[in-house]
Coordinates of C-alpha atoms and ligand atoms in Angstrom, one line a residue:
M1 CA -0.1 0.0 0.0
M2 CA 1.4 3.3 -1.0
E3 CA 4.6 1.6 -1.9
W4 CA 5.5 4.6 -4.1
A5 CA 5.8 6.7 -0.9
K6 CA 7.8 4.1 1.1
E7 CA 10.8 6.2 1.7
S8 CA 8.9 9.1 3.1
L9 CA 6.7 6.9 5.1
E10 CA 9.6 5.4 6.8
K11 CA 10.8 8.8 7.7
L12 CA 7.3 9.7 9.1
K13 CA 7.2 6.5 11.2
A14 CA 10.7 7.0 12.5
S15 CA 10.0 10.5 13.8
R16 CA 6.5 9.6 15.3
L17 CA 7.4 8.8 18.9
A18 CA 9.6 11.9 19.2
R19 CA 6.8 14.0 17.7
L20 CA 4.3 12.7 20.2
D21 CA 5.1 15.0 23.1
Q22 CA 6.9 17.8 21.3
P23 CA 4.9 21.1 21.2
A24 CA 3.5 22.0 17.7
P25 CA 5.6 24.6 15.8
Q26 CA 3.6 27.9 15.9
P27 CA 4.2 30.6 13.2
D28 CA 4.4 34.1 14.8
S29 CA 2.3 36.8 13.3
A30 CA 5.1 38.0 10.9
Q31 CA 5.6 34.5 9.6
A32 CA 1.9 33.9 9.3
E33 CA 1.4 37.0 7.3
A34 CA 4.3 36.2 5.0
I35 CA 2.9 32.6 4.4
L36 CA -0.5 34.2 3.5
K37 CA 1.0 36.9 1.1
Q38 CA 3.3 34.3 -0.7
Y39 CA 1.2 31.2 -0.9
H40 CA -2.4 31.6 -0.1
P41 CA -4.4 31.5 -3.2
D42 CA -6.4 34.7 -2.3
Y43 CA -3.2 36.7 -2.4
L44 CA -1.7 35.6 -5.7
G45 CA -3.3 38.1 -8.0
H46 CA -5.9 35.9 -9.6
E47 CA -8.5 38.6 -9.3
R48 CA -9.9 41.6 -11.0
K49 CA -12.5 44.3 -10.8
V50 CA -15.8 44.0 -12.8
A51 CA -17.0 46.5 -15.3
V52 CA -20.9 46.3 -14.6
G53 CA -23.2 46.2 -11.8
P54 CA -23.3 47.7 -8.2
N55 CA -19.7 46.7 -7.5
A56 CA -18.3 47.9 -10.8
G57 CA -14.8 49.4 -10.4
E58 CA -14.6 48.6 -6.8
Q59 CA -13.3 45.5 -5.1
E60 CA -11.9 42.5 -6.8
F61 CA -13.3 39.2 -7.6
P62 CA -11.7 35.9 -8.5
L63 CA -11.2 35.8 -12.3
E64 CA -13.7 32.9 -12.7
L65 CA -16.4 34.7 -10.8
A66 CA -15.9 38.0 -12.3
Q67 CA -16.5 36.5 -15.7
L68 CA -19.9 35.1 -14.6
L69 CA -20.8 38.4 -12.9
E70 CA -20.4 40.1 -16.2
G71 CA -22.2 37.4 -18.1
D72 CA -25.5 37.5 -19.9
S73 CA -28.8 35.7 -18.9
S74 CA -29.4 32.3 -20.3
L75 CA -33.1 33.3 -20.9
E76 CA -34.2 33.1 -24.6
P77 CA -34.0 36.7 -26.1
G78 CA -37.5 38.1 -26.1
Y79 CA -38.7 36.0 -23.1
L80 CA -41.8 37.7 -21.5
P81 CA -42.5 36.7 -17.9
K82 CA -46.1 35.7 -17.3
A83 CA -46.8 34.3 -13.8
E84 CA -47.5 30.6 -13.9
I85 CA -47.3 29.8 -10.2
E86 CA -48.5 32.5 -7.5
T87 CA -47.1 32.0 -4.0
D88 CA -46.5 34.2 -1.1
V89 CA -42.8 33.2 -0.3
L90 CA -40.5 31.6 -2.7
I91 CA -37.3 30.0 -1.3
L92 CA -34.6 29.4 -3.8
G93 CA -32.3 26.6 -2.5
G94 CA -32.9 23.3 -0.8
G95 CA -29.9 23.0 1.6
G96 CA -29.9 23.8 5.2
A97 CA -30.5 27.5 5.0
G98 CA -33.6 27.1 2.7
A99 CA -35.1 24.2 4.6
T100 CA -34.8 26.0 7.7
A101 CA -36.5 29.1 6.4
A102 CA -39.4 26.8 5.0
L103 CA -39.8 25.2 8.5
T104 CA -39.9 28.6 10.2
L105 CA -42.8 29.7 7.8
E106 CA -44.8 26.7 8.5
G107 CA -48.0 27.6 10.3
S108 CA -47.8 31.3 9.2
G109 CA -50.8 31.0 6.9
L110 CA -48.5 32.0 3.9
S111 CA -48.1 29.8 0.9
V112 CA -44.5 28.6 0.4
H113 CA -42.7 27.3 -2.4
L114 CA -39.2 26.0 -2.3
A115 CA -37.3 25.4 -5.5
T116 CA -34.1 23.6 -5.7
K117 CA -31.8 22.9 -8.6
L118 CA -31.3 19.2 -7.7
R119 CA -33.0 17.4 -5.0
L120 CA -34.1 18.6 -1.6
G121 CA -31.0 18.4 0.6
D122 CA -28.4 18.2 -2.2
S123 CA -26.2 20.9 -0.9
N124 CA -23.1 21.9 0.9
T125 CA -24.9 21.2 4.2
V126 CA -24.5 17.5 3.7
M127 CA -20.8 17.8 3.0
A128 CA -20.1 19.4 6.3
E129 CA -18.5 17.0 8.6
G130 CA -16.8 18.2 11.7
G131 CA -19.6 19.9 13.6
I132 CA -21.6 23.0 14.5
Q133 CA -20.2 25.6 17.1
S134 CA -22.4 26.9 20.0
A135 CA -21.2 28.5 23.2
L136 CA -22.6 25.6 25.7
G137 CA -19.5 24.7 27.6
D138 CA -19.1 25.7 31.3
D139 CA -16.3 28.2 30.6
D140 CA -17.9 29.4 27.4
S141 CA -20.2 32.3 26.5
P142 CA -21.5 34.0 23.2
R143 CA -19.1 36.8 23.9
R144 CA -16.2 34.4 23.8
H145 CA -17.6 32.7 20.7
F146 CA -17.8 36.3 19.2
A147 CA -14.2 37.2 20.1
D148 CA -12.9 33.9 18.7
A149 CA -14.7 34.3 15.4
L150 CA -13.7 38.0 15.1
V151 CA -10.0 37.3 15.4
G152 CA -10.3 34.2 13.0
G153 CA -12.1 36.4 10.4
H154 CA -9.2 39.0 10.6
G155 CA -11.6 41.6 12.3
D156 CA -13.6 41.9 9.0
N157 CA -16.7 40.3 10.2
D158 CA -20.0 42.4 10.3
P159 CA -20.2 42.8 14.1
D160 CA -24.1 42.8 14.2
L161 CA -24.3 39.6 12.2
L162 CA -21.7 37.8 14.4
R163 CA -23.4 38.9 17.5
I164 CA -26.6 37.5 16.4
L165 CA -24.9 34.3 15.3
C166 CA -23.2 33.8 18.6
E167 CA -26.1 34.8 20.8
Q168 CA -28.5 32.5 18.9
G169 CA -26.0 29.5 19.2
P170 CA -27.6 27.7 22.2
E171 CA -31.2 28.3 21.2
S172 CA -30.4 26.9 17.7
I173 CA -29.0 23.8 19.1
R174 CA -32.2 23.4 21.1
W175 CA -34.3 23.8 17.9
L176 CA -32.2 21.3 16.0
S177 CA -32.4 18.7 18.8
Q178 CA -36.0 19.0 19.2
L179 CA -36.4 18.4 15.4
G180 CA -34.4 15.2 16.1
C181 CA -30.7 15.9 15.4
L182 CA -28.6 13.4 17.4
F183 CA -25.6 15.2 18.5
D184 CA -22.9 13.1 20.3
Q185 CA -23.2 13.2 24.1
N186 CA -20.9 12.2 26.8
E187 CA -21.8 9.5 29.2
D188 CA -23.3 12.0 31.6
G189 CA -25.7 12.9 28.9
R190 CA -24.2 16.5 28.2
F191 CA -23.3 17.3 24.7
S192 CA -19.8 16.3 23.8
L193 CA -17.8 19.5 22.8
R194 CA -14.7 19.4 20.6
G195 CA -12.1 22.1 19.9
G196 CA -11.7 23.6 16.5
G197 CA -9.1 25.9 14.8
G198 CA -9.4 29.3 16.6
T199 CA -11.9 28.2 19.4
S200 CA -10.4 29.1 22.8
V201 CA -12.6 26.5 24.5
P202 CA -14.2 23.3 23.2
R203 CA -17.3 24.5 21.4
V204 CA -18.0 22.2 18.5
L205 CA -21.0 19.8 18.8
A206 CA -20.8 16.9 16.2
C207 CA -22.5 13.8 15.0
R208 CA -19.2 11.9 14.6
D209 CA -17.9 13.1 11.1
Y210 CA -21.2 13.5 9.4
T211 CA -22.7 16.3 11.2
G212 CA -24.1 18.2 8.2
L213 CA -25.6 14.9 6.8
E214 CA -27.5 14.4 10.1
I215 CA -28.7 17.9 10.3
M216 CA -29.9 17.8 6.6
R217 CA -31.5 14.5 7.3
V218 CA -33.7 15.9 10.0
L219 CA -34.4 19.2 8.1
K220 CA -35.5 17.4 5.0
D221 CA -37.7 15.0 6.7
A222 CA -39.4 17.8 8.6
V223 CA -39.8 20.1 5.5
R224 CA -41.4 17.1 3.7
L225 CA -44.0 17.0 6.4
T226 CA -45.0 20.7 6.0
G227 CA -47.3 22.4 3.5
T228 CA -44.2 23.6 1.5
H229 CA -44.5 23.1 -2.1
I230 CA -41.3 21.5 -3.2
L231 CA -40.1 22.1 -6.7
E232 CA -37.2 19.7 -7.2
E233 CA -35.0 19.9 -10.4
H234 CA -36.2 23.5 -10.8
V235 CA -33.1 25.7 -11.6
A236 CA -33.3 29.4 -10.7
M237 CA -32.5 31.2 -14.0
E238 CA -33.3 34.7 -13.2
L239 CA -35.1 36.9 -10.7
V240 CA -38.0 39.1 -11.8
D241 CA -39.1 42.6 -10.5
D242 CA -42.1 44.8 -10.3
G243 CA -40.6 47.6 -12.6
K244 CA -40.3 49.8 -9.5
G245 CA -37.3 48.3 -7.7
R246 CA -38.7 45.4 -5.9
V247 CA -38.0 41.6 -6.5
T248 CA -41.3 39.8 -7.2
G249 CA -40.4 36.2 -8.1
A250 CA -38.3 34.2 -10.4
I251 CA -38.0 32.4 -13.5
L252 CA -37.2 28.7 -13.0
F253 CA -36.2 26.0 -15.5
D254 CA -38.1 22.7 -14.8
R255 CA -35.4 20.1 -15.8
N256 CA -37.9 17.3 -16.2
A257 CA -40.4 19.2 -18.3
G258 CA -37.6 21.0 -20.2
K259 CA -39.5 24.3 -19.8
T260 CA -39.3 27.7 -17.9
V261 CA -41.8 28.4 -15.1
C262 CA -42.3 32.0 -14.0
V263 CA -43.2 32.2 -10.2
S264 CA -44.7 35.4 -8.8
A265 CA -43.9 35.7 -5.1
R266 CA -44.5 38.4 -2.5
A267 CA -41.1 37.8 -1.1
V268 CA -38.0 35.7 -2.3
I269 CA -35.5 34.2 0.0
L270 CA -32.2 33.4 -1.7
A271 CA -30.5 30.3 -0.1
T272 CA -28.5 28.9 -3.1
G273 CA -25.3 28.4 -1.2
G274 CA -21.7 28.6 -2.3
S275 CA -19.5 28.4 -5.3
G276 CA -16.6 26.0 -4.7
Q277 CA -17.6 24.2 -8.0
L278 CA -16.1 27.1 -9.9
R279 CA -12.8 25.5 -8.9
L280 CA -10.9 28.7 -8.7
Q281 CA -7.4 28.5 -9.9
G282 CA -8.0 24.9 -10.9
F283 CA -8.3 23.8 -7.2
P284 CA -10.2 20.7 -6.3
T285 CA -13.2 21.4 -4.0
S286 CA -15.0 19.7 -1.1
N287 CA -18.2 21.3 -2.5
H288 CA -21.4 19.7 -3.6
V289 CA -22.0 19.5 -7.3
G290 CA -24.7 22.3 -7.3
A291 CA -22.4 24.9 -5.6
T292 CA -21.7 27.1 -8.7
G293 CA -22.6 30.6 -7.2
D294 CA -25.8 30.9 -9.0
G295 CA -27.4 33.2 -6.3
L296 CA -24.5 35.6 -6.5
V297 CA -25.1 36.2 -10.1
L298 CA -28.9 36.5 -10.0
A299 CA -28.8 39.0 -7.0
Y300 CA -26.0 41.0 -8.6
R301 CA -28.2 41.7 -11.7
Q302 CA -31.0 42.9 -9.6
G303 CA -28.7 45.5 -7.9
C304 CA -27.5 43.7 -4.8
R305 CA -23.9 44.7 -3.7
L306 CA -21.4 41.8 -2.9
I307 CA -18.8 41.8 -0.2
H308 CA -15.5 40.0 0.7
L309 CA -15.7 37.9 -2.5
D310 CA -12.0 38.3 -2.8
S311 CA -11.8 35.8 0.0
Y312 CA -12.3 32.1 -0.3
Q313 CA -11.7 29.4 2.2
Y314 CA -9.2 26.6 1.1
H315 CA -9.7 23.8 3.8
P316 CA -6.2 22.7 4.7
S317 CA -7.1 19.0 4.7
G318 CA -8.6 18.0 1.4
A319 CA -7.7 14.4 0.4
C320 CA -4.9 14.3 -2.0
Y321 CA -4.7 10.4 -2.6
P322 CA -6.3 8.2 -3.9
E323 CA -7.2 10.1 -6.9
A324 CA -10.9 9.1 -6.6
L325 CA -11.1 11.2 -3.3
A326 CA -9.1 14.1 -4.4
G327 CA -10.6 17.4 -2.9
Q328 CA -12.9 15.6 -0.4
L329 CA -13.0 16.9 3.0
V330 CA -10.9 15.3 5.8
T331 CA -12.4 17.1 8.7
E332 CA -10.6 19.5 10.8
A333 CA -11.8 17.6 13.8
I334 CA -9.3 14.9 13.0
R335 CA -6.6 17.5 13.5
S336 CA -8.2 18.8 16.7
T337 CA -8.2 15.2 18.0
G338 CA -4.5 14.7 17.5
A339 CA -3.5 14.0 13.9
Q340 CA -0.3 16.0 13.0
V341 CA 0.7 17.5 9.6
V342 CA 4.1 16.2 8.7
N343 CA 6.2 16.8 5.5
A344 CA 7.9 14.2 3.4
E345 CA 11.0 14.3 5.6
G346 CA 8.9 13.4 8.6
V347 CA 9.0 16.8 10.0
H348 CA 6.0 18.4 11.9
F349 CA 6.3 21.7 10.3
I350 CA 3.4 23.7 11.7
D351 CA 0.6 23.6 14.3
E352 CA -2.3 21.8 12.7
M353 CA -4.7 24.0 14.5
A354 CA -3.4 27.2 13.1
Y355 CA -6.2 29.2 11.4
R356 CA -7.3 27.6 8.2
D357 CA -5.9 30.2 5.8
V358 CA -2.5 30.1 7.3
L359 CA -2.4 26.3 7.6
A360 CA -3.4 26.1 4.0
G361 CA -0.7 28.5 2.9
A362 CA 1.9 26.7 4.9
I363 CA 1.0 23.3 3.3
I364 CA 1.2 24.9 -0.2
K365 CA 4.5 26.5 0.8
E366 CA 5.9 23.0 1.9
T367 CA 4.9 21.4 -1.3
A368 CA 6.2 24.3 -3.4
E369 CA 9.5 24.2 -1.7
G370 CA 10.0 20.5 -2.4
R371 CA 9.1 19.0 0.9
G372 CA 5.8 17.3 -0.2
V373 CA 5.0 13.8 -1.5
K374 CA 4.2 13.2 -5.0
T375 CA 1.5 10.7 -5.8
P376 CA 1.5 8.4 -8.9
H377 CA -1.0 10.8 -10.4
G378 CA 1.4 13.8 -10.2
K379 CA -0.3 15.5 -7.2
I380 CA 1.8 16.6 -4.3
G381 CA 0.6 16.5 -0.8
I382 CA 1.8 16.3 2.8
W383 CA 1.0 13.6 5.4
L384 CA -1.7 13.9 8.0
D385 CA -0.6 11.4 10.6
T386 CA -3.8 9.9 11.6
P387 CA -2.4 6.9 13.5
M388 CA -1.3 9.5 16.2
I389 CA -5.0 9.7 17.3
D390 CA -4.9 6.0 18.5
L391 CA -1.5 6.6 20.0
K392 CA -2.6 9.8 21.9
K393 CA -6.1 8.8 22.8
G394 CA -6.2 5.0 22.9
A395 CA -6.7 2.2 20.2
G396 CA -10.1 2.5 18.4
T397 CA -10.6 6.3 18.9
L398 CA -10.2 7.1 15.2
A399 CA -12.6 4.5 14.1
R400 CA -15.2 5.5 16.9
Q401 CA -15.0 9.1 16.2
F402 CA -14.6 9.3 12.5
P403 CA -16.4 6.4 10.9
G404 CA -16.9 8.4 7.7
L405 CA -13.3 8.7 7.0
I406 CA -12.5 5.1 7.7
H407 CA -15.5 4.1 5.3
R408 CA -14.2 6.3 2.4
F409 CA -10.5 5.3 2.6
E410 CA -11.1 1.6 3.3
R411 CA -12.5 1.2 -0.1
Y412 CA -9.1 2.0 -1.4
N413 CA -7.4 -0.3 1.1
I414 CA -6.1 2.5 3.3
D415 CA -6.8 2.2 6.9
P416 CA -6.1 5.8 8.3
A417 CA -5.9 4.2 11.9
M418 CA -2.7 2.3 10.7
Q419 CA -1.2 4.7 8.1
P420 CA -1.1 8.4 7.4
I421 CA -3.2 9.9 4.7
L422 CA -1.9 12.5 2.1
I423 CA -3.8 15.9 2.1
Y424 CA -3.7 19.2 0.2
P425 CA -6.0 22.3 0.5
T426 CA -9.3 22.1 -1.2
L427 CA -11.7 24.9 -2.1
H428 CA -14.1 24.7 0.6
Y429 CA -16.1 27.9 1.4
Q430 CA -17.2 31.2 -0.1
N431 CA -16.3 33.6 2.8
G432 CA -18.1 36.5 1.2
G433 CA -21.4 36.9 -0.7
I434 CA -24.4 39.0 -0.9
C435 CA -24.7 42.1 1.6
I436 CA -27.4 41.7 4.1
D437 CA -28.6 43.6 7.1
S438 CA -29.2 42.0 10.4
E439 CA -32.8 41.1 9.2
C440 CA -31.3 39.2 6.1
R441 CA -32.6 42.0 3.8
T442 CA -30.5 42.6 0.7
D443 CA -30.1 46.0 -1.0
V444 CA -33.1 45.3 -3.1
A445 CA -36.7 45.3 -1.6
G446 CA -38.5 41.9 -1.8
L447 CA -35.2 39.9 -1.7
W448 CA -33.9 38.3 1.4
A449 CA -30.8 36.1 1.7
C450 CA -29.3 33.5 4.1
G451 CA -26.6 31.1 4.4
E452 CA -23.4 30.7 2.3
V453 CA -24.7 32.9 -0.5
T454 CA -24.3 35.9 2.0
G455 CA -21.3 37.7 3.0
G456 CA -20.1 39.7 6.0
L457 CA -20.7 37.3 8.9
H458 CA -17.5 35.4 8.7
G459 CA -15.2 38.1 7.7
K460 CA -12.3 36.9 5.7
N461 CA -11.7 33.5 7.2
R462 CA -14.7 31.4 8.7
L463 CA -14.0 29.2 11.7
M464 CA -15.0 25.5 11.6
G465 CA -18.5 24.9 12.6
N466 CA -19.9 28.5 12.1
S467 CA -21.4 27.6 8.7
L468 CA -23.9 25.0 10.1
L469 CA -24.8 27.6 12.8
D470 CA -25.1 30.3 10.2
I471 CA -27.7 28.4 8.1
T472 CA -29.7 27.5 11.1
V473 CA -29.7 31.1 12.8
F474 CA -30.1 33.1 9.6
G475 CA -32.4 30.5 7.8
R476 CA -34.7 31.1 10.7
R477 CA -34.1 34.8 10.9
S478 CA -34.8 35.4 7.1
A479 CA -38.1 33.8 7.4
E480 CA -39.1 35.7 10.6
S481 CA -38.2 38.9 8.9
V482 CA -40.3 38.0 5.9
L483 CA -43.2 37.4 8.2
R484 CA -42.9 40.8 9.8
N485 CA -42.4 42.7 6.4
I486 CA -44.0 40.7 3.6
P487 CA -45.1 43.1 0.8
E488 CA -48.2 42.9 -1.4
R489 CA -48.0 41.0 -4.7
G490 CA -46.5 43.0 -7.7
A491 CA -46.0 42.8 -11.4
V492 CA -43.4 40.4 -12.8
T493 CA -41.0 42.2 -15.3
L494 CA -37.4 41.9 -16.3
T495 CA -36.7 45.6 -15.8
H496 CA -33.7 44.9 -13.6
L497 CA -32.2 42.4 -16.0
K498 CA -32.8 44.8 -18.9
R499 CA -31.1 47.6 -17.1
F500 CA -28.2 45.4 -16.4
Q501 CA -27.9 44.3 -20.0
A502 CA -28.0 47.8 -21.1
E503 CA -25.0 48.5 -18.9
R504 CA -23.4 45.5 -20.1
E505 CA -23.7 46.5 -23.8
K506 CA -21.7 49.7 -22.9
M507 CA -18.7 47.5 -21.8
G508 CA -18.2 46.7 -25.4
G509 CA -15.9 43.8 -26.6
S510 CA -17.3 40.3 -27.0
H511 CA -18.5 39.2 -23.6
K512 CA -20.3 36.0 -24.6
T513 CA -20.4 34.2 -21.2
L514 CA -23.7 33.1 -20.1
S515 CA -24.4 32.9 -16.4
P516 CA -25.1 31.5 -13.9
K517 CA -23.0 28.4 -14.6
F518 CA -25.6 26.1 -13.0
F519 CA -23.3 22.9 -13.2
P520 CA -19.6 22.5 -13.2
D521 CA -18.0 21.5 -16.6
A522 CA -16.6 18.2 -15.3
S523 CA -20.0 17.0 -14.2
K524 CA -21.3 17.1 -17.8
M525 CA -24.6 18.0 -16.4
K526 CA -26.8 20.3 -18.4
L527 CA -29.7 22.6 -17.7
K528 CA -31.9 20.4 -19.8
P529 CA -31.7 16.7 -19.1
A530 CA -30.6 14.5 -21.9
S531 CA -34.0 13.1 -22.4
V532 CA -35.5 16.7 -23.1
E533 CA -32.5 17.5 -25.3
K534 CA -33.0 14.3 -27.3
K535 CA -36.9 15.0 -27.7
Q536 CA -36.1 18.6 -28.8
E537 CA -33.4 17.4 -31.2
E538 CA -35.8 14.8 -32.7
K539 CA -38.5 17.4 -33.1
S540 CA -36.2 20.0 -34.8
S541 CA -34.5 17.4 -37.0
S542 CA -37.6 15.9 -38.4
N543 CA -37.7 18.8 -40.9
N544 CA -34.1 19.2 -41.9
F545 CA -31.5 17.2 -43.7
E546 CA -28.9 16.8 -41.0
P547 CA -27.3 13.3 -41.0
P548 CA -28.1 11.2 -38.0
N549 CA -26.0 11.7 -34.9
P550 CA -23.3 8.8 -34.8
F551 CA -23.3 9.0 -31.0
N552 CA -27.0 8.5 -30.7
F553 CA -27.1 4.7 -30.0
Ligands
MEZ1 O1 -17.4 24.3 9.3 C1 -16.7 23.5 8.6 O2 -15.9 23.9 7.5 C2 -16.4 22.2 9.0 C3 -17.0 21.6 10.1 C4 -15.4 21.5 8.3 C5 -14.7 20.4 8.8 O3 -13.4 20.4 8.8 O4 -15.3 19.3 9.2

């Protein structure tokens, strides 16, 4: 097993006992800053300003995102919106934030439609492994939680949003528990709390290493029992407005029927999640296949400002080998439980609980300077010495606490309790997003937003476990705000889109990109499923003289 890395594995094993009790090497602040500036992908100049929209000429965006923000709509030219579904609240996004908003609206008397690009629950929520933060420990408090997250976010967090997140933590855990989430408990029946990078006391609740999956399981089941109308496989193509500045619904593409559906809504909650599948700078990602930043593009065209999108989170421990797992998350909780980061020479080169951005930069530096391990597929990673956990905490600890990790690696004959695994940073989280106020209102009336699609809360570096809390706290809060402020029904027009398109025309040049992207290229998924495309192809080809498609067997 991993014969190709034999020499380096021997060095790692030889240094293991000595490393066991040695303190982890800590970079001082000057070293940390130098690592970030030289090696972290956010600092390498792969960004630019955009020429259209509310952020034009201001802050920079990753190149891949900038192109989409300047892109044109995929709607057929001349499309005229005409409401086919009328609802009070339209939620776009079927992950944790959208499902939480739907549950909060239940019993309000309002009609609610939830549209999701794939199936209910297909989202980054299910990919979250290590846990959810909440100040529940004896020595903890929301103030302490706030202070930790503010330092971690480089002080760029929106203080109001962060205060709400931390204050609502304990109540959110109660709400999730009452819905049925089974968080790990100690023998005395109290919640088991772990540390995470940047937490000054243990504060992370978990369901082993599949916390997001457990939370989504419960939310999904609960939403299916409500009166929410769930529109699965309905892709949000564009938002519509009343011609007087207010968002009044959306145009969806029903992938099964192969046609657009215009929904008129009194309020729209955008909960479309992140954008890791844009695979910035060619990085692998831990994100769900649907995470292509659609909500950012749609909101931007309506006039919503975006914030902190020059900042993405590269999770330090993405799997680097085997190739089939490349980019998948290896939870930070493994590092907080005792696994060390070790280079090809067997050297424990940095504290594995350093802030994620610094640790990711340090791993990239280590590989760039020739102290990484090359896989047979040409990738270069560093070791995560997982057998350390059982050495430190007793045999069987790794398997008991991280069954998901064992399950994924044993398929490839790797037992992480017996041998280290190779890791490399993976594109994990969109730190920035749509500007919202403390009520989840965007810059444009009628449009609320919650969860990963929003920016400000986490500053420029989110701490582990604050995203699952974010979707719970702000999913609920967005719905509560809608309940207090819901407008009357308005007309459905494309006034905002047309204004954006006119501005775009002035850019000149040939900007042909259509956006949102909807699906990553590598997935080969299309807006229209193959069956619909085939039917349309047959229809249109019945009258022409094209030769038969040789691939059509
Ligand atoms: O919040 C996260 O990003 C998280 C819990 C990730 C992890 O390492 O498990």
